[in-house]
mmCIF file of C-alpha atoms in Angstrom:
data_model
loop_
_atom_site.group_PDB
_atom_site.id
_atom_site.type_symbol
_atom_site.label_atom_id
_atom_site.label_comp_id
_atom_site.label_asym_id
_atom_site.label_seq_id
_atom_site.Cartn_x
_atom_site.Cartn_y
_atom_site.Cartn_z
ATOM 1 C CA MET Y 496 -34.389 10.540 14.226
ATOM 2 C CA ASN Y 497 -34.569 9.036 17.709
ATOM 3 C CA GLY Y 498 -33.060 5.579 17.427
ATOM 4 C CA ILE Y 499 -29.967 6.599 19.137
ATOM 5 C CA ASN Y 500 -29.833 9.337 21.633
ATOM 6 C CA SER Y 501 -26.114 9.862 22.586
ATOM 7 C CA VAL Y 502 -22.893 10.498 20.809
ATOM 8 C CA GLU Y 503 -21.542 7.764 23.063
ATOM 9 C CA GLN Y 504 -24.043 5.088 21.912
ATOM 10 C CA MET Y 505 -23.118 6.030 18.568
ATOM 11 C CA THR Y 506 -19.407 5.611 18.925
ATOM 12 C CA GLN Y 507 -19.522 2.564 21.403
ATOM 13 C CA GLY Y 508 -21.771 0.390 19.688
ATOM 14 C CA HIS Y 509 -19.134 -2.559 19.032
ATOM 15 C CA LEU Y 510 -18.829 -2.832 22.809
ATOM 16 C CA ARG Y 511 -22.678 -4.115 22.821
ATOM 17 C CA ASN Y 512 -22.249 -5.893 19.614
ATOM 18 C CA VAL Y 513 -24.375 -3.902 17.476
ATOM 19 C CA GLN Y 514 -24.334 -2.064 14.186
ATOM 20 C CA GLN Y 515 -25.586 1.334 13.870
ATOM 21 C CA LEU Y 516 -27.275 2.237 10.425
ATOM 22 C CA ALA Y 517 -28.224 5.365 9.022
ATOM 23 C CA VAL Y 518 -31.672 4.648 7.281
ATOM 24 C CA PHE Y 519 -32.940 6.697 4.302
ATOM 25 C CA TYR Y 520 -35.403 7.157 1.409
ATOM 26 C CA THR Y 521 -33.716 6.822 -2.230
ATOM 27 C CA GLY Y 522 -35.405 9.132 -4.846
ATOM 28 C CA HIS Y 523 -38.230 6.575 -5.243
ATOM 29 C CA ASN Y 524 -38.999 6.157 -1.542
ATOM 30 C CA ASN Y 525 -37.239 2.718 -1.244
ATOM 31 C CA ILE Y 526 -35.904 2.161 2.217
ATOM 32 C CA TYR Y 527 -31.927 1.833 2.385
ATOM 33 C CA ALA Y 528 -29.338 2.136 4.973
ATOM 34 C CA ILE Y 529 -25.545 2.505 5.633
ATOM 35 C CA ASN Y 530 -23.248 1.565 8.469
ATOM 36 C CA ILE Y 531 -22.994 4.994 10.272
ATOM 37 C CA ALA Y 532 -19.322 4.301 10.911
ATOM 38 C CA LYS Y 533 -18.513 4.833 7.252
ATOM 39 C CA VAL Y 534 -20.360 8.224 7.345
ATOM 40 C CA LYS Y 535 -18.522 11.385 7.853
ATOM 41 C CA ALA Y 536 -21.193 13.992 7.645
ATOM 42 C CA PHE Y 537 -24.852 14.515 6.318
ATOM 43 C CA ILE Y 538 -24.899 17.462 4.087
ATOM 44 C CA ILE Y 539 -27.644 19.521 2.767
ATOM 45 C CA THR Y 540 -27.388 19.403 -0.982
ATOM 46 C CA GLU Y 541 -28.685 23.020 -1.744
ATOM 47 C CA GLU Y 542 -25.636 24.056 0.539
ATOM 48 C CA CYS Y 543 -22.921 22.756 -1.691
ATOM 49 C CA THR Y 544 -21.328 23.577 -4.956
ATOM 50 C CA ILE Y 545 -21.989 20.948 -7.468
ATOM 51 C CA ASN Y 546 -20.025 20.923 -10.739
ATOM 52 C CA ASP Y 547 -21.195 18.843 -13.616
ATOM 53 C CA THR Y 548 -18.418 16.590 -15.031
ATOM 54 C CA PRO Y 549 -17.833 14.426 -18.363
ATOM 55 C CA LYS Y 550 -18.854 10.931 -17.366
ATOM 56 C CA ASP Y 551 -19.964 7.661 -19.271
ATOM 57 C CA THR Y 552 -22.515 6.492 -16.591
ATOM 58 C CA ALA Y 553 -25.465 8.015 -14.886
ATOM 59 C CA VAL Y 554 -24.211 6.694 -11.632
ATOM 60 C CA ILE Y 555 -21.656 9.471 -11.403
ATOM 61 C CA ALA Y 556 -23.904 12.845 -10.528
ATOM 62 C CA GLY Y 557 -21.052 15.342 -10.631
ATOM 63 C CA ILE Y 558 -18.266 16.729 -8.252
ATOM 64 C CA ALA Y 559 -19.279 18.378 -4.924
ATOM 65 C CA THR Y 560 -17.125 20.666 -2.973
ATOM 66 C CA ILE Y 561 -17.574 19.528 0.794
ATOM 67 C CA ARG Y 562 -15.231 20.743 3.464
ATOM 68 C CA GLY Y 563 -13.227 22.233 0.676
ATOM 69 C CA GLU Y 564 -12.411 19.041 -0.852
ATOM 70 C CA PRO Y 565 -13.714 17.643 -4.252
ATOM 71 C CA VAL Y 566 -16.069 14.615 -3.727
ATOM 72 C CA THR Y 567 -17.534 12.102 -6.160
ATOM 73 C CA LEU Y 568 -21.404 12.344 -5.980
ATOM 74 C CA ILE Y 569 -23.045 8.834 -6.394
ATOM 75 C CA ASN Y 570 -26.717 8.466 -7.504
ATOM 76 C CA LEU Y 571 -27.688 5.466 -5.937
ATOM 77 C CA ASP Y 572 -31.053 5.362 -7.844
ATOM 78 C CA ALA Y 573 -28.971 4.816 -11.109
ATOM 79 C CA TRP Y 574 -26.818 2.310 -9.654
ATOM 80 C CA LEU Y 575 -29.905 0.331 -8.468
ATOM 81 C CA GLY Y 576 -31.210 0.368 -11.955
ATOM 82 C CA LEU Y 577 -33.937 3.018 -11.230
ATOM 83 C CA PRO Y 578 -34.598 6.036 -13.020
ATOM 84 C CA HIS Y 579 -32.503 8.821 -11.503
ATOM 85 C CA LEU Y 580 -33.977 12.236 -10.430
ATOM 86 C CA ASP Y 581 -32.452 15.458 -10.933
ATOM 87 C CA THR Y 582 -29.792 16.313 -8.613
ATOM 88 C CA LYS Y 583 -31.708 19.219 -6.784
ATOM 89 C CA GLU Y 584 -34.397 16.815 -5.855
ATOM 90 C CA TYR Y 585 -32.264 14.934 -3.510
ATOM 91 C CA LYS Y 586 -32.309 16.770 -0.170
ATOM 92 C CA LEU Y 587 -29.282 15.446 1.300
ATOM 93 C CA ILE Y 588 -25.559 13.990 0.677
ATOM 94 C CA ILE Y 589 -24.492 11.115 2.890
ATOM 95 C CA TYR Y 590 -20.749 12.005 2.876
ATOM 96 C CA CYS Y 591 -18.625 8.916 3.171
ATOM 97 C CA GLU Y 592 -15.171 7.333 3.108
ATOM 98 C CA PHE Y 593 -14.515 3.962 1.711
ATOM 99 C CA ASN Y 594 -10.854 2.558 1.318
ATOM 100 C CA HIS Y 595 -9.839 6.215 1.681
ATOM 101 C CA LYS Y 596 -11.893 7.308 -1.233
ATOM 102 C CA LYS Y 597 -14.394 10.005 -0.276
ATOM 103 C CA VAL Y 598 -17.688 9.881 -1.924
ATOM 104 C CA GLY Y 599 -21.312 11.695 -1.417
ATOM 105 C CA PHE Y 600 -24.499 9.541 -1.797
ATOM 106 C CA LEU Y 601 -27.585 11.524 -3.220
ATOM 107 C CA ILE Y 602 -30.668 10.555 -0.820
ATOM 108 C CA LYS Y 603 -34.092 11.816 -0.731
ATOM 109 C CA ASP Y 604 -34.286 12.276 3.082
ATOM 110 C CA MET Y 605 -33.032 10.752 6.168
ATOM 111 C CA LEU Y 606 -35.316 8.516 8.056
ATOM 112 C CA ASP Y 607 -33.529 7.516 11.201
ATOM 113 C CA ILE Y 608 -30.451 6.132 13.178
ATOM 114 C CA VAL Y 609 -31.069 2.415 14.504
ATOM 115 C CA GLU Y 610 -28.938 0.240 16.260
ATOM 116 C CA LYS Y 611 -29.167 -3.661 14.967
ATOM 117 C CA THR Y 612 -27.586 -6.773 16.612
ATOM 118 C CA THR Y 613 -25.885 -8.959 13.970
ATOM 119 C CA ASP Y 614 -28.555 -11.587 14.317
ATOM 120 C CA GLU Y 615 -30.955 -8.947 13.037
ATOM 121 C CA LEU Y 616 -29.047 -8.617 9.923
ATOM 122 C CA ARG Y 617 -29.910 -10.924 7.194
ATOM 123 C CA HIS Y 618 -26.886 -11.777 4.878
ATOM 124 C CA SER Y 619 -28.331 -11.370 1.234
ATOM 125 C CA GLU Y 620 -25.179 -10.756 -1.248
ATOM 126 C CA GLU Y 621 -25.853 -14.467 -2.634
ATOM 127 C CA THR Y 622 -29.065 -13.623 -4.165
ATOM 128 C CA ASN Y 623 -28.272 -9.876 -5.289
ATOM 129 C CA SER Y 624 -24.729 -8.740 -5.316
ATOM 130 C CA LYS Y 625 -25.669 -5.102 -4.721
ATOM 131 C CA ILE Y 626 -27.113 -6.002 -1.062
ATOM 132 C CA THR Y 627 -25.121 -6.858 1.906
ATOM 133 C CA TYR Y 628 -28.095 -7.046 4.349
ATOM 134 C CA THR Y 629 -31.549 -6.886 4.785
ATOM 135 C CA THR Y 630 -33.353 -6.067 8.083
ATOM 136 C CA TYR Y 631 -36.715 -4.285 9.436
ATOM 137 C CA VAL Y 632 -36.999 -0.876 10.704
ATOM 138 C CA LYS Y 633 -39.916 0.694 12.189
ATOM 139 C CA VAL Y 634 -41.556 3.727 9.682
ATOM 140 C CA HIS Y 635 -44.712 5.328 11.305
ATOM 141 C CA ASP Y 636 -45.277 2.252 13.913
ATOM 142 C CA LYS Y 637 -45.053 -0.184 10.945
ATOM 143 C CA ASP Y 638 -42.036 -2.491 10.310
ATOM 144 C CA GLU Y 639 -40.682 -1.853 7.028
ATOM 145 C CA LEU Y 640 -37.955 -3.837 4.891
ATOM 146 C CA CYS Y 641 -34.637 -2.033 4.702
ATOM 147 C CA THR Y 642 -31.702 -2.868 2.452
ATOM 148 C CA VAL Y 643 -28.039 -2.144 3.358
ATOM 149 C CA PHE Y 644 -26.502 -1.523 -0.087
ATOM 150 C CA ASN Y 645 -22.953 -3.399 -0.917
ATOM 151 C CA ALA Y 646 -20.573 -0.623 -0.823
ATOM 152 C CA GLU Y 647 -17.586 -2.953 -2.197
ATOM 153 C CA GLN Y 648 -19.788 -3.899 -5.120
ATOM 154 C CA LEU Y 649 -20.545 -0.371 -6.090
ATOM 155 C CA LEU Y 650 -16.856 0.624 -6.024
ATOM 156 C CA LYS Y 651 -16.113 -2.377 -8.236
ATOM 157 C CA ASP Y 652 -18.953 -1.325 -10.706
ATOM 158 C CA LEU Y 653 -17.297 2.265 -10.669
ATOM 159 C CA GLY Y 654 -13.840 0.806 -11.804
ATOM 160 C CA TRP Y 655 -12.267 1.643 -8.350
ATOM 161 C CA VAL Y 656 -11.497 -1.595 -7.171
ATOM 162 C CA ASP Y 657 -8.241 -3.180 -8.789
ATOM 163 C CA ASP Y 658 -8.090 -6.927 -8.369
ATOM 164 C CA GLY Y 659 -6.287 -7.567 -11.777
ATOM 165 C CA GLU Y 660 -3.136 -9.842 -12.283
ATOM 166 C CA ASP Y 661 -1.134 -6.862 -13.284
ATOM 167 C CA THR Y 662 -1.488 -5.436 -9.694
ATOM 168 C CA LEU Y 663 -0.708 -8.579 -7.898
ATOM 169 C CA ASN Y 664 2.417 -9.232 -10.048
ATOM 170 C CA LYS Y 665 3.551 -5.601 -9.375
ATOM 171 C CA TYR Y 666 3.488 -6.441 -5.554
ATOM 172 C CA VAL Y 667 3.663 -9.901 -5.070
ATOM 173 C CA ASP Y 668 7.238 -10.370 -6.261
ATOM 174 C CA ALA Y 669 8.061 -13.662 -4.502
ATOM 175 C CA PRO Y 670 5.877 -16.519 -2.347
ATOM 176 C CA PHE Y 671 5.691 -16.427 1.265
ATOM 177 C CA LYS Y 672 7.424 -19.348 3.120
ATOM 178 C CA THR Y 673 5.597 -20.373 6.064
ATOM 179 C CA ASP Y 674 3.975 -23.615 7.297
ATOM 180 C CA LYS Y 675 1.529 -21.783 9.344
ATOM 181 C CA LEU Y 676 -2.199 -20.750 8.412
ATOM 182 C CA VAL Y 677 -3.589 -17.662 7.514
ATOM 183 C CA LEU Y 678 -7.285 -17.355 8.723
ATOM 184 C CA ALA Y 679 -9.514 -14.751 6.980
ATOM 185 C CA ALA Y 680 -13.049 -13.693 7.447
ATOM 186 C CA GLU Y 681 -14.797 -11.616 4.761
ATOM 187 C CA ASP Y 682 -18.550 -11.458 3.896
ATOM 188 C CA SER Y 683 -18.140 -9.442 0.720
ATOM 189 C CA GLY Y 684 -17.827 -11.501 -2.482
ATOM 190 C CA VAL Y 685 -15.572 -8.759 -4.177
ATOM 191 C CA ALA Y 686 -13.144 -8.634 -1.282
ATOM 192 C CA ARG Y 687 -13.097 -12.463 -1.105
ATOM 193 C CA GLU Y 688 -12.141 -12.731 -4.634
ATOM 194 C CA VAL Y 689 -9.177 -10.183 -4.137
ATOM 195 C CA LEU Y 690 -7.987 -12.041 -1.003
ATOM 196 C CA THR Y 691 -8.179 -15.360 -2.616
ATOM 197 C CA LYS Y 692 -6.274 -14.395 -5.724
ATOM 198 C CA PHE Y 693 -3.544 -12.668 -3.317
ATOM 199 C CA PHE Y 694 -3.348 -15.717 -1.098
ATOM 200 C CA LYS Y 695 -2.810 -18.003 -4.124
ATOM 201 C CA LYS Y 696 -0.221 -15.639 -5.781
ATOM 202 C CA ALA Y 697 1.819 -15.484 -2.443
ATOM 203 C CA ASN Y 698 1.700 -19.323 -2.074
ATOM 204 C CA ILE Y 699 -0.101 -18.620 1.501
ATOM 205 C CA HIS Y 700 -1.749 -21.826 3.241
ATOM 206 C CA PHE Y 701 -5.138 -19.811 3.924
ATOM 207 C CA GLU Y 702 -8.932 -20.529 4.820
ATOM 208 C CA MET Y 703 -11.648 -18.155 4.092
ATOM 209 C CA TYR Y 704 -14.570 -17.792 6.019
ATOM 210 C CA VAL Y 705 -17.873 -15.636 5.622
ATOM 211 C CA ASN Y 706 -18.469 -14.428 8.899
ATOM 212 C CA GLY Y 707 -16.723 -14.044 12.215
ATOM 213 C CA ALA Y 708 -18.443 -16.758 14.232
ATOM 214 C CA GLN Y 709 -16.918 -19.243 11.822
ATOM 215 C CA LEU Y 710 -13.580 -17.666 12.164
ATOM 216 C CA ILE Y 711 -13.591 -17.880 15.808
ATOM 217 C CA GLN Y 712 -14.790 -21.433 15.869
ATOM 218 C CA ARG Y 713 -11.960 -22.314 13.662
ATOM 219 C CA ILE Y 714 -9.349 -20.326 15.733
ATOM 220 C CA GLU Y 715 -10.397 -22.735 18.681
ATOM 221 C CA GLU Y 716 -10.137 -25.956 16.684
ATOM 222 C CA VAL Y 717 -6.643 -25.129 15.060
ATOM 223 C CA GLY Y 718 -4.798 -23.887 18.130
ATOM 224 C CA ALA Y 719 -2.823 -20.639 18.590
ATOM 225 C CA GLU Y 720 0.431 -22.254 17.550
ATOM 226 C CA LYS Y 721 -0.646 -23.066 13.953
ATOM 227 C CA ILE Y 722 -1.973 -19.810 13.129
ATOM 228 C CA ALA Y 723 0.435 -17.231 11.778
ATOM 229 C CA LEU Y 724 -2.093 -14.281 10.996
ATOM 230 C CA VAL Y 725 -5.935 -13.486 11.223
ATOM 231 C CA ILE Y 726 -7.425 -11.181 8.398
ATOM 232 C CA THR Y 727 -10.769 -9.587 9.240
ATOM 233 C CA ASP Y 728 -13.277 -7.538 7.821
ATOM 234 C CA ILE Y 729 -15.416 -5.331 10.464
ATOM 235 C CA GLU Y 730 -19.124 -5.316 9.082
ATOM 236 C CA MET Y 731 -20.320 -8.929 8.998
ATOM 237 C CA PRO Y 732 -23.095 -10.948 10.003
ATOM 238 C CA GLU Y 733 -23.258 -13.256 13.081
ATOM 239 C CA THR Y 734 -20.062 -11.948 14.475
ATOM 240 C CA ASP Y 735 -18.308 -8.550 13.328
ATOM 241 C CA GLY Y 736 -14.650 -7.793 13.170
ATOM 242 C CA PHE Y 737 -14.830 -6.098 16.603
ATOM 243 C CA GLN Y 738 -15.698 -8.949 18.228
ATOM 244 C CA VAL Y 739 -13.304 -11.230 16.368
ATOM 245 C CA ALA Y 740 -10.447 -8.863 17.289
ATOM 246 C CA SER Y 741 -11.714 -8.598 20.849
ATOM 247 C CA PHE Y 742 -11.801 -12.226 21.176
ATOM 248 C CA ILE Y 743 -8.350 -12.534 20.232
ATOM 249 C CA LYS Y 744 -6.529 -9.906 22.070
ATOM 250 C CA SER Y 745 -8.273 -10.372 25.159
ATOM 251 C CA SER Y 746 -7.397 -13.863 25.298
ATOM 252 C CA ASN Y 747 -4.009 -14.732 27.240
ATOM 253 C CA LYS Y 748 -4.022 -18.009 24.719
ATOM 254 C CA TYR Y 749 -4.609 -15.959 21.359
ATOM 255 C CA ALA Y 750 -3.168 -12.353 21.877
ATOM 256 C CA HIS Y 751 -0.100 -13.138 20.528
ATOM 257 C CA ILE Y 752 -1.650 -13.959 17.081
ATOM 258 C CA PRO Y 753 -1.230 -10.928 14.705
ATOM 259 C CA VAL Y 754 -4.784 -9.429 13.527
ATOM 260 C CA VAL Y 755 -4.851 -7.260 10.559
ATOM 261 C CA VAL Y 756 -8.286 -5.412 9.936
ATOM 262 C CA ASN Y 757 -9.253 -5.303 6.099
ATOM 263 C CA SER Y 758 -12.168 -3.039 5.745
ATOM 264 C CA SER Y 759 -13.644 -0.453 3.541
ATOM 265 C CA MET Y 760 -14.516 1.435 6.869
ATOM 266 C CA THR Y 761 -11.248 3.677 7.191
ATOM 267 C CA THR Y 762 -12.506 6.524 8.987
ATOM 268 C CA ASP Y 763 -10.078 7.652 12.085
ATOM 269 C CA ALA Y 764 -13.085 6.816 14.271
ATOM 270 C CA VAL Y 765 -13.103 2.989 13.167
ATOM 271 C CA ARG Y 766 -9.156 3.280 13.343
ATOM 272 C CA ASN Y 767 -9.375 4.343 16.820
ATOM 273 C CA LYS Y 768 -11.767 1.718 18.175
ATOM 274 C CA MET Y 769 -9.479 -1.138 16.667
ATOM 275 C CA ASN Y 770 -6.256 0.553 17.985
ATOM 276 C CA GLN Y 771 -7.876 0.549 21.442
ATOM 277 C CA ILE Y 772 -8.852 -3.058 21.083
ATOM 278 C CA GLY Y 773 -5.166 -3.769 20.224
ATOM 279 C CA VAL Y 774 -5.162 -4.852 16.487
ATOM 280 C CA ASP Y 775 -1.901 -4.995 14.556
ATOM 281 C CA GLY Y 776 -2.616 -3.435 11.378
ATOM 282 C CA PHE Y 777 -5.511 -1.840 9.632
ATOM 283 C CA ILE Y 778 -5.532 -1.633 5.622
ATOM 284 C CA GLY Y 779 -8.369 -0.498 3.234
ATOM 285 C CA LYS Y 780 -10.345 -3.256 1.526
ATOM 286 C CA THR Y 781 -8.932 -4.082 -1.677
ATOM 287 C CA ASP Y 782 -5.815 -2.461 -1.400
ATOM 288 C CA ILE Y 783 -3.240 -5.379 -2.570
ATOM 289 C CA GLN Y 784 -0.086 -3.090 -2.047
ATOM 290 C CA ALA Y 785 -1.211 -2.631 1.683
ATOM 291 C CA LEU Y 786 -2.346 -6.412 2.086
ATOM 292 C CA TYR Y 787 1.015 -7.338 0.705
ATOM 293 C CA ALA Y 788 2.991 -5.227 2.926
ATOM 294 C CA ALA Y 789 1.228 -6.137 6.012
ATOM 295 C CA THR Y 790 1.219 -9.770 5.136
ATOM 296 C CA LYS Y 791 5.110 -9.609 4.596
ATOM 297 C CA GLN Y 792 5.486 -7.931 7.959
ATOM 298 C CA PHE Y 793 4.068 -10.682 9.938
ATOM 299 C CA LEU Y 794 4.821 -13.774 7.832
ATOM 300 C CA SER Y 795 8.801 -13.092 7.005
#
């Protein structure tokens, strides 16, 4: 793996407006990728203790003990609709954290760790809900199509995303009273649905955009005095959440606008990056309780 050659590159990619992707083979040699900021470690499968568990879907491959903790193993082949292999045929586990949930993805092998600008990532969720982006990577000196899978959709398919009315009714006990505007940027259809339900339930005047470039343009159009709060995802096409937060917090004109990050990338490394930029809050994507608490803090 030679796409990134230093720890500093891997941890400071947002300063160069790039995303780092861990590129890998699924069991059927399809080329997929995941944002490196979501990865806690790469684990050799045969070095883990893996227990079979009762399950009603082949997507759940079992429970692995990783660093002394139980971690749900996900078979990506099964989720993608492909025949799943025996667990021992997957060489590695990509150990990740999404919305404070620790999961491991069974993969056949790693290919590379590469950097891509947001312009090199083609947003594909409209055509396939399981895909966030497509891009091209070099494999044996040939450009090959690479797919970045949609983690939010996977979590929803597993029943780990709660966007129901019961949860909204539990936490949103009264509408907010503000004439100002809440602006949100979110490229995931699953997360946009949760945010929209929340804003409507809370009677918040809001506007939703699918990337950070549109959000920044709208901030400049509306003006700082009319904006109550900005809520932004991190991993987005064109302009990502690091760029959105940096644009606001580095500007004398906009720095006072509260910025809350709403992301499934909840590792300490990502939080530390956002804290250095100066954001006002960080919540796990689709966490309605945390979303309500953060919104109440800045709209009250």
